[in-house]
Amino acid sequence: MDSLSGARVVVTGGAGFVGSWLCERLLAEGAAVWAVDSLVTGTRRNVAHVLDHQSFTLTEADVSQGIPDPGDLDLVLHLACPASPVAYLRMPLQTLDVASNGTRHALDLAERHGARFLLSSTSEVYGDPLVHPQREDYWGNVNPIGPRSVYDEGKRFAESLTMAYRRARGVDTTIARIFNTYGPRMAFEDGRVVPTFVHQALHDLPLTVAGDGSQTRSLCWVEDTVDGLVRLALSDHPGPINLGNDEETTVLDLARTIIGLADSRSEIDHIELPEDDPRIRRPDLTRAREVLGWSPTTSAADGLQRTIEWMDELRRAA
Ligand code: NAD
Ligand code: UDP
């Protein structure tokens, strides 16, 4: 497939944060999109602006139980899964279920229609990495029985299942390993660091920095991640391919940056570091650059400013 124009695409998790931006991009490129979402962490509000689009359909369904089949398909993009630590720790069994049964149903759908399949995997497959930055050939350092394992091991199983369908059943599959992505439509209650800090800064509340804040993350603006996903879907590469931004920051510096950008009077509070919280994280983007000609283009300052403006508008409208 060279282009999305006229393509028929299923997006599981299409009413979530990344999924909603992805649906919007697919529609803009001329695809017909069937979003399937249980709304367990996503909302209709995320896709409100495309609900009337003639090529967009949102079906409410739990993909762990099965996926409604809209007929001929070119692409199945499988994003359904609770993604924030707060969400997946609240729903451990559902998270394992969607990573296993949900992924299997999405792979079966792709196989039935001879469609290309993309799994949205995660940098969490590298766990608390012993190699830095993380390249795709690093096997990771995951605690298989820790609380985060429902997500980390769930995604590792989903990757394994995807590769088994490729090898044993000939399905045209690929795997994106997404690193921390942020932007408008993330809910501040979902506990992830950017919406939490932005919400706190806009309300002059203390920013809750976990531990001493020396742990690092590399934050990618959502439209950059979505562009990488689209390029990977249109390529014939089996993956895995890291998608993220390789600008690395400590969590403490991120808190200070957000306080500055939001012109906030907030102070910093230190809270307990969650169990198994990875110490460092930064993608090696060599493969993404070479295979997809892709690298992120939005700086943290720009992306964070846009996220702050978005959340500020919501706050004023409330
Ligand atoms: P999100 O929680 O906003 O989106 C996930 C969507 O999946 C939600 O709309 C939710 O309702 C839906 N969902 C969950 N379980 C479902 C089920 N059983 N059936 C149907 N729908 C279900 O999170 P997000 O940040 O948009 O993440 C999207 C995908 O990207 C996830 O697979 C996640 O693992 C992956 N990812 C995201 C990031 C990031 O930083 N945002 C990083 C790595 C990987
Ligand atoms: N974090 C924090 N304060 C918060 C929320 C998160 O200091 O209120 C930290 C968290 O401990 C981790 C980093 O920010 O070190 C990123 O957390 P997030 O939940 O966004 O994603 P993760 O990369 O852990 O999946």
CSV table of C-alpha atoms and ligand atoms in Angstrom, one decimal:
chain,number,residue,atom,x,y,z
A,1,MET,CA,0.0,0.0,0.0
A,2,ASP,CA,1.5,3.3,-1.1
A,3,SER,CA,-1.1,5.7,0.2
A,4,LEU,CA,-3.9,5.9,2.6
A,5,SER,CA,-6.3,7.5,0.1
A,6,GLY,CA,-9.2,5.0,-0.2
A,7,ALA,CA,-7.7,2.6,2.3
A,8,ARG,CA,-10.1,0.9,4.7
A,9,VAL,CA,-8.7,0.9,8.2
A,10,VAL,CA,-9.7,-0.4,11.7
A,11,VAL,CA,-8.2,1.5,14.7
A,12,THR,CA,-8.7,-0.3,18.0
A,13,GLY,CA,-8.4,2.2,20.8
A,14,GLY,CA,-9.5,4.9,18.3
A,15,ALA,CA,-11.2,7.1,21.0
A,16,GLY,CA,-8.0,7.2,23.1
A,17,PHE,CA,-5.4,9.9,23.2
A,18,VAL,CA,-3.0,8.7,20.5
A,19,GLY,CA,-5.8,6.8,18.7
A,20,SER,CA,-7.9,9.9,18.2
A,21,TRP,CA,-5.0,11.9,16.6
A,22,LEU,CA,-4.3,8.9,14.4
A,23,CYS,CA,-7.9,8.6,13.2
A,24,GLU,CA,-7.9,12.3,12.4
A,25,ARG,CA,-4.7,11.9,10.4
A,26,LEU,CA,-6.0,8.9,8.5
A,27,LEU,CA,-9.2,10.7,7.6
A,28,ALA,CA,-7.2,13.7,6.4
A,29,GLU,CA,-5.3,11.4,4.1
A,30,GLY,CA,-8.5,10.0,2.6
A,31,ALA,CA,-8.9,6.7,4.5
A,32,ALA,CA,-12.2,5.2,5.7
A,33,VAL,CA,-11.8,4.6,9.4
A,34,TRP,CA,-13.6,2.2,11.8
A,35,ALA,CA,-12.6,3.0,15.4
A,36,VAL,CA,-13.4,0.4,17.9
A,37,ASP,CA,-13.1,1.4,21.6
A,38,SER,CA,-14.6,0.2,24.9
A,39,LEU,CA,-14.2,3.8,26.2
A,40,VAL,CA,-12.5,2.3,29.3
A,41,THR,CA,-9.9,5.2,29.3
A,42,GLY,CA,-10.9,6.9,26.0
A,43,THR,CA,-13.9,9.2,25.5
A,44,ARG,CA,-16.3,10.1,22.7
A,45,ARG,CA,-15.2,13.7,23.3
A,46,ASN,CA,-11.8,12.8,21.9
A,47,VAL,CA,-13.3,12.1,18.5
A,48,ALA,CA,-16.3,14.5,18.7
A,49,HIS,CA,-15.0,16.6,15.8
A,50,VAL,CA,-14.9,13.6,13.4
A,51,LEU,CA,-18.1,11.8,14.5
A,52,ASP,CA,-20.0,13.4,11.6
A,53,HIS,CA,-17.3,12.6,9.1
A,54,GLN,CA,-18.8,10.4,6.4
A,55,SER,CA,-15.8,8.1,6.4
A,56,PHE,CA,-15.6,7.7,10.2
A,57,THR,CA,-17.4,5.1,12.4
A,58,LEU,CA,-17.0,4.6,16.1
A,59,THR,CA,-18.2,1.3,17.6
A,60,GLU,CA,-18.2,0.8,21.3
A,61,ALA,CA,-16.8,-2.7,22.0
A,62,ASP,CA,-14.4,-4.6,24.2
A,63,VAL,CA,-11.8,-6.0,21.7
A,64,SER,CA,-10.8,-8.6,24.3
A,65,GLN,CA,-14.3,-10.2,23.5
A,66,GLY,CA,-14.1,-9.7,19.8
A,67,ILE,CA,-14.0,-7.0,17.1
A,68,PRO,CA,-16.9,-6.1,14.8
A,69,ASP,CA,-15.9,-6.9,11.2
A,70,PRO,CA,-16.6,-4.0,8.7
A,71,GLY,CA,-15.7,-6.1,5.7
A,72,ASP,CA,-12.7,-5.6,3.3
A,73,LEU,CA,-9.7,-4.1,5.1
A,74,ASP,CA,-6.3,-2.8,4.2
A,75,LEU,CA,-5.0,-2.0,7.7
A,76,VAL,CA,-5.6,-3.0,11.3
A,77,LEU,CA,-3.9,-0.6,13.7
A,78,HIS,CA,-4.1,-2.1,17.2
A,79,LEU,CA,-3.9,0.6,19.9
A,80,ALA,CA,-6.5,-0.6,22.4
A,81,CYS,CA,-4.9,-1.0,25.9
A,82,PRO,CA,-4.9,1.0,29.1
A,83,ALA,CA,-1.6,3.0,28.8
A,84,SER,CA,-1.0,5.1,31.9
A,85,PRO,CA,0.4,3.4,35.0
A,86,VAL,CA,-2.6,4.6,37.0
A,87,ALA,CA,-5.0,3.0,34.5
A,88,TYR,CA,-3.2,-0.3,34.1
A,89,LEU,CA,-2.6,-0.7,37.8
A,90,ARG,CA,-6.3,-0.2,38.4
A,91,MET,CA,-7.2,-2.7,35.7
A,92,PRO,CA,-4.5,-5.4,35.8
A,93,LEU,CA,-6.6,-8.3,34.5
A,94,GLN,CA,-8.3,-6.3,31.8
A,95,THR,CA,-4.8,-5.0,30.7
A,96,LEU,CA,-3.5,-8.6,30.3
A,97,ASP,CA,-6.7,-9.6,28.6
A,98,VAL,CA,-6.5,-6.9,25.9
A,99,ALA,CA,-2.8,-7.5,25.4
A,100,SER,CA,-3.5,-11.2,24.8
A,101,ASN,CA,-7.1,-11.8,23.6
A,102,GLY,CA,-7.5,-8.3,22.2
A,103,THR,CA,-4.3,-8.6,20.2
A,104,ARG,CA,-5.3,-12.1,19.0
A,105,HIS,CA,-8.7,-10.8,17.8
A,106,ALA,CA,-7.0,-7.9,16.0
A,107,LEU,CA,-4.5,-10.3,14.3
A,108,ASP,CA,-7.4,-12.6,13.3
A,109,LEU,CA,-9.2,-9.7,11.7
A,110,ALA,CA,-6.1,-8.7,9.7
A,111,GLU,CA,-5.6,-12.3,8.7
A,112,ARG,CA,-9.2,-12.7,7.5
A,113,HIS,CA,-8.8,-9.7,5.2
A,114,GLY,CA,-5.2,-10.0,4.1
A,115,ALA,CA,-4.7,-6.6,5.8
A,116,ARG,CA,-1.4,-5.2,7.2
A,117,PHE,CA,-1.4,-5.3,11.0
A,118,LEU,CA,0.4,-2.8,13.3
A,119,LEU,CA,0.8,-3.4,17.0
A,120,SER,CA,1.3,-0.3,19.2
A,121,SER,CA,3.9,-1.6,21.6
A,122,THR,CA,5.9,0.4,24.1
A,123,SER,CA,9.3,1.4,25.4
A,124,GLU,CA,8.1,-0.5,28.5
A,125,VAL,CA,9.2,-3.7,26.9
A,126,TYR,CA,12.8,-2.5,27.8
A,127,GLY,CA,11.7,-2.3,31.4
A,128,ASP,CA,14.3,-0.6,33.6
A,129,PRO,CA,16.9,-0.6,30.9
A,130,LEU,CA,20.6,-1.7,31.4
A,131,VAL,CA,21.4,-0.3,27.9
A,132,HIS,CA,21.2,3.4,27.1
A,133,PRO,CA,19.8,4.7,24.7
A,134,GLN,CA,17.5,1.7,23.9
A,135,ARG,CA,18.0,0.1,20.5
A,136,GLU,CA,15.4,-2.3,19.1
A,137,ASP,CA,17.8,-5.3,19.5
A,138,TYR,CA,18.0,-4.8,23.3
A,139,TRP,CA,15.9,-7.5,25.0
A,140,GLY,CA,15.0,-5.5,28.1
A,141,ASN,CA,15.1,-5.8,31.9
A,142,VAL,CA,11.5,-6.4,33.1
A,143,ASN,CA,10.4,-7.6,36.5
A,144,PRO,CA,7.9,-10.3,35.5
A,145,ILE,CA,6.0,-10.3,38.8
A,146,GLY,CA,6.1,-6.6,39.7
A,147,PRO,CA,2.9,-4.5,39.5
A,148,ARG,CA,3.9,-2.9,36.2
A,149,SER,CA,4.4,-6.4,34.6
A,150,VAL,CA,0.7,-6.5,33.6
A,151,TYR,CA,1.5,-3.8,31.0
A,152,ASP,CA,5.2,-4.6,30.3
A,153,GLU,CA,4.8,-8.4,30.0
A,154,GLY,CA,1.4,-7.9,28.4
A,155,LYS,CA,3.0,-5.9,25.6
A,156,ARG,CA,5.9,-8.4,25.4
A,157,PHE,CA,3.4,-11.2,24.9
A,158,ALA,CA,1.6,-9.1,22.3
A,159,GLU,CA,4.9,-8.7,20.4
A,160,SER,CA,5.5,-12.4,20.6
A,161,LEU,CA,2.0,-13.2,19.4
A,162,THR,CA,2.4,-10.7,16.5
A,163,MET,CA,5.6,-12.4,15.4
A,164,ALA,CA,4.0,-15.8,15.7
A,165,TYR,CA,1.2,-14.7,13.3
A,166,ARG,CA,3.8,-13.4,11.0
A,167,ARG,CA,5.9,-16.6,11.0
A,168,ALA,CA,3.2,-19.3,11.3
A,169,ARG,CA,0.3,-17.7,9.4
A,170,GLY,CA,2.0,-15.3,7.0
A,171,VAL,CA,0.2,-12.2,8.3
A,172,ASP,CA,1.8,-8.9,7.2
A,173,THR,CA,2.7,-7.5,10.7
A,174,THR,CA,4.7,-4.7,12.2
A,175,ILE,CA,5.5,-3.4,15.7
A,176,ALA,CA,5.9,0.2,16.8
A,177,ARG,CA,7.7,0.7,20.2
A,178,ILE,CA,6.3,4.0,21.3
A,179,PHE,CA,8.1,6.1,23.9
A,180,ASN,CA,6.4,8.6,26.2
A,181,THR,CA,4.1,10.6,24.0
A,182,TYR,CA,2.1,13.7,25.2
A,183,GLY,CA,-0.2,16.4,24.0
A,184,PRO,CA,-3.8,17.6,24.1
A,185,ARG,CA,-6.6,15.1,25.0
A,186,MET,CA,-4.5,13.4,27.7
A,187,ALA,CA,-6.7,13.4,30.8
A,188,PHE,CA,-5.0,14.9,33.8
A,189,GLU,CA,-6.6,12.2,36.0
A,190,ASP,CA,-4.8,9.5,34.1
A,191,GLY,CA,-1.8,10.2,36.2
A,192,ARG,CA,0.8,10.5,33.4
A,193,VAL,CA,3.5,13.0,34.1
A,194,VAL,CA,2.8,15.7,31.5
A,195,PRO,CA,-1.0,16.2,32.1
A,196,THR,CA,-0.5,15.9,35.8
A,197,PHE,CA,2.3,18.6,36.0
A,198,VAL,CA,0.5,20.9,33.6
A,199,HIS,CA,-2.8,20.6,35.5
A,200,GLN,CA,-0.9,21.3,38.8
A,201,ALA,CA,1.0,24.2,37.3
A,202,LEU,CA,-2.1,25.9,35.9
A,203,HIS,CA,-3.8,25.7,39.3
A,204,ASP,CA,-0.7,26.8,41.2
A,205,LEU,CA,-0.6,23.4,43.0
A,206,PRO,CA,2.6,21.7,44.0
A,207,LEU,CA,4.1,19.6,41.3
A,208,THR,CA,4.3,16.0,42.5
A,209,VAL,CA,7.8,14.9,41.5
A,210,ALA,CA,8.3,11.2,42.2
A,211,GLY,CA,11.5,10.4,44.2
A,212,ASP,CA,14.3,12.9,43.8
A,213,GLY,CA,13.2,13.4,40.1
A,214,SER,CA,16.5,12.3,38.7
A,215,GLN,CA,14.9,9.6,36.6
A,216,THR,CA,14.7,10.5,32.9
A,217,ARG,CA,12.1,10.3,30.1
A,218,SER,CA,12.2,11.4,26.5
A,219,LEU,CA,8.9,13.1,25.5
A,220,CYS,CA,7.5,13.0,22.1
A,221,TRP,CA,4.8,15.4,20.7
A,222,VAL,CA,1.7,13.3,19.6
A,223,GLU,CA,1.6,14.4,16.0
A,224,ASP,CA,5.3,13.3,15.6
A,225,THR,CA,4.4,9.9,17.0
A,226,VAL,CA,1.4,9.6,14.7
A,227,ASP,CA,3.4,10.5,11.7
A,228,GLY,CA,5.8,7.7,12.6
A,229,LEU,CA,2.9,5.2,13.0
A,230,VAL,CA,1.5,6.2,9.6
A,231,ARG,CA,4.9,5.8,7.9
A,232,LEU,CA,5.5,2.4,9.5
A,233,ALA,CA,2.0,1.3,8.5
A,234,LEU,CA,2.7,2.3,4.9
A,235,SER,CA,6.1,0.6,4.9
A,236,ASP,CA,6.7,-3.1,4.5
A,237,HIS,CA,9.1,-3.3,7.5
A,238,PRO,CA,8.3,-6.0,10.2
A,239,GLY,CA,9.5,-3.8,13.1
A,240,PRO,CA,10.0,-3.4,15.9
A,241,ILE,CA,10.8,0.3,15.3
A,242,ASN,CA,11.3,2.8,18.1
A,243,LEU,CA,9.1,5.9,17.8
A,244,GLY,CA,9.8,8.8,20.2
A,245,ASN,CA,11.9,11.8,20.8
A,246,ASP,CA,15.5,11.5,21.8
A,247,GLU,CA,15.6,14.7,23.8
A,248,GLU,CA,16.0,13.3,27.3
A,249,THR,CA,15.1,15.2,30.5
A,250,THR,CA,15.0,14.4,34.2
A,251,VAL,CA,11.5,14.5,35.7
A,252,LEU,CA,12.7,17.3,38.0
A,253,ASP,CA,13.8,19.5,35.1
A,254,LEU,CA,10.5,18.7,33.3
A,255,ALA,CA,8.7,20.0,36.4
A,256,ARG,CA,10.7,23.2,36.4
A,257,THR,CA,10.2,23.7,32.7
A,258,ILE,CA,6.5,23.4,32.9
A,259,ILE,CA,6.3,25.8,35.9
A,260,GLY,CA,8.3,28.3,33.8
A,261,LEU,CA,6.3,27.8,30.6
A,262,ALA,CA,3.0,28.1,32.5
A,263,ASP,CA,4.2,31.2,34.4
A,264,SER,CA,3.1,29.4,37.5
A,265,ARG,CA,3.6,30.0,41.2
A,266,SER,CA,3.7,26.3,41.9
A,267,GLU,CA,6.4,24.7,44.1
A,268,ILE,CA,7.7,21.2,43.9
A,269,ASP,CA,6.7,18.4,46.3
A,270,HIS,CA,8.5,15.1,46.3
A,271,ILE,CA,6.2,12.0,46.5
A,272,GLU,CA,7.2,8.3,46.8
A,273,LEU,CA,8.8,6.8,43.7
A,274,PRO,CA,6.5,4.1,42.3
A,275,GLU,CA,7.7,0.5,42.4
A,276,ASP,CA,9.9,-0.5,39.4
A,277,ASP,CA,9.8,3.0,38.0
A,278,PRO,CA,12.4,2.9,35.2
A,279,ARG,CA,15.5,5.1,36.0
A,280,ILE,CA,16.3,6.1,32.5
A,281,ARG,CA,14.6,6.1,29.0
A,282,ARG,CA,15.7,7.4,25.6
A,283,PRO,CA,15.1,5.8,22.2
A,284,ASP,CA,17.8,5.1,19.7
A,285,LEU,CA,16.1,6.4,16.6
A,286,THR,CA,18.6,5.1,14.0
A,287,ARG,CA,16.3,2.5,12.6
A,288,ALA,CA,13.3,4.9,12.4
A,289,ARG,CA,15.5,7.4,10.5
A,290,GLU,CA,17.0,4.8,8.1
A,291,VAL,CA,13.9,2.7,7.4
A,292,LEU,CA,11.1,5.3,7.6
A,293,GLY,CA,13.0,8.6,6.9
A,294,TRP,CA,11.3,9.7,10.2
A,295,SER,CA,12.4,11.7,13.1
A,296,PRO,CA,10.5,14.0,15.5
A,297,THR,CA,10.3,17.6,14.6
A,298,THR,CA,8.6,19.3,17.5
A,299,SER,CA,10.7,20.5,20.4
A,300,ALA,CA,9.7,19.9,24.0
A,301,ALA,CA,9.3,23.7,24.5
A,302,ASP,CA,6.8,24.0,21.6
A,303,GLY,CA,4.9,20.8,22.4
A,304,LEU,CA,4.6,21.6,26.1
A,305,GLN,CA,3.5,25.1,25.4
A,306,ARG,CA,0.7,23.8,23.1
A,307,THR,CA,-0.4,21.3,25.7
A,308,ILE,CA,-0.5,24.0,28.4
A,309,GLU,CA,-2.5,26.3,26.1
A,310,TRP,CA,-5.0,23.5,25.4
A,311,MET,CA,-5.4,22.6,29.1
A,312,ASP,CA,-5.7,26.3,30.0
A,313,GLU,CA,-8.6,26.7,27.5
A,314,LEU,CA,-10.4,23.7,29.0
A,315,ARG,CA,-9.9,25.2,32.4
A,316,ARG,CA,-11.3,28.5,31.4
A,317,ALA,CA,-14.3,26.9,29.7
A,318,ALA,CA,-15.2,24.8,32.7
B,1,NAD,P1,-5.3,5.8,26.1
B,1,NAD,O1,-5.7,5.2,27.3
B,1,NAD,O2,-5.7,7.2,25.9
B,1,NAD,O3,-5.9,5.0,24.8
B,1,NAD,C1,-6.2,3.6,24.9
B,1,NAD,C2,-7.5,3.4,24.3
B,1,NAD,O4,-7.8,2.0,24.2
B,1,NAD,C3,-8.7,4.1,25.1
B,1,NAD,O5,-9.5,4.8,24.3
B,1,NAD,C4,-9.4,2.9,25.7
B,1,NAD,O6,-10.7,3.1,26.0
B,1,NAD,C5,-9.1,1.8,24.7
B,1,NAD,N1,-9.2,0.4,25.2
B,1,NAD,C6,-8.6,-0.1,26.3
B,1,NAD,N2,-8.9,-1.4,26.5
B,1,NAD,C7,-9.8,-1.7,25.5
B,1,NAD,C8,-10.5,-2.8,25.1
B,1,NAD,N3,-10.4,-4.0,25.8
B,1,NAD,N4,-11.3,-2.8,24.1
B,1,NAD,C9,-11.5,-1.6,23.4
B,1,NAD,N5,-10.8,-0.5,23.6
B,1,NAD,C10,-10.0,-0.5,24.7
B,1,NAD,O7,-3.8,5.7,25.9
B,1,NAD,P2,-2.8,6.1,24.7
B,1,NAD,O8,-1.7,6.9,25.3
B,1,NAD,O9,-3.6,6.8,23.6
B,1,NAD,O10,-2.2,4.8,24.2
B,1,NAD,C11,-2.6,4.2,23.0
B,1,NAD,C12,-1.7,3.0,22.7
B,1,NAD,O11,-0.3,3.4,22.5
B,1,NAD,C13,-1.7,1.9,23.7
B,1,NAD,O12,-1.6,0.6,23.1
B,1,NAD,C14,-0.4,2.2,24.5
B,1,NAD,O13,0.1,1.0,25.1
B,1,NAD,C15,0.5,2.7,23.4
B,1,NAD,N6,1.6,3.6,23.9
B,1,NAD,C16,1.3,4.9,24.3
B,1,NAD,C17,2.3,5.6,24.8
B,1,NAD,C18,2.1,7.1,25.2
B,1,NAD,O14,3.0,7.6,25.8
B,1,NAD,N7,1.0,7.7,25.0
B,1,NAD,C19,3.6,5.1,24.9
B,1,NAD,C20,3.8,3.8,24.6
B,1,NAD,C21,2.8,3.0,24.0
B,2,UDP,N1,5.9,11.0,37.7
B,2,UDP,C1,6.0,12.0,38.6
B,2,UDP,N2,4.9,12.6,39.1
B,2,UDP,C2,3.7,12.3,38.7
B,2,UDP,C3,3.5,11.4,37.7
B,2,UDP,C4,4.6,10.7,37.2
B,2,UDP,O1,7.2,12.3,39.0
B,2,UDP,O2,2.7,13.0,39.2
B,2,UDP,C5,7.1,10.4,37.1
B,2,UDP,C6,7.0,8.8,37.2
B,2,UDP,O3,7.3,8.3,38.4
B,2,UDP,C7,8.0,8.5,36.1
B,2,UDP,C8,7.8,9.6,35.1
B,2,UDP,O4,7.2,10.7,35.8
B,2,UDP,O5,9.3,8.5,36.6
B,2,UDP,C9,6.9,9.3,33.9
B,2,UDP,O6,5.7,8.8,34.4
B,2,UDP,P1,4.5,8.4,33.5
B,2,UDP,O7,3.4,7.8,34.3
B,2,UDP,O8,4.1,9.6,32.6
B,2,UDP,O9,5.0,7.3,32.4
B,2,UDP,P2,5.9,6.0,32.5
B,2,UDP,O10,7.1,6.4,31.7
B,2,UDP,O11,6.3,5.8,33.9
B,2,UDP,O12,5.1,5.0,31.9
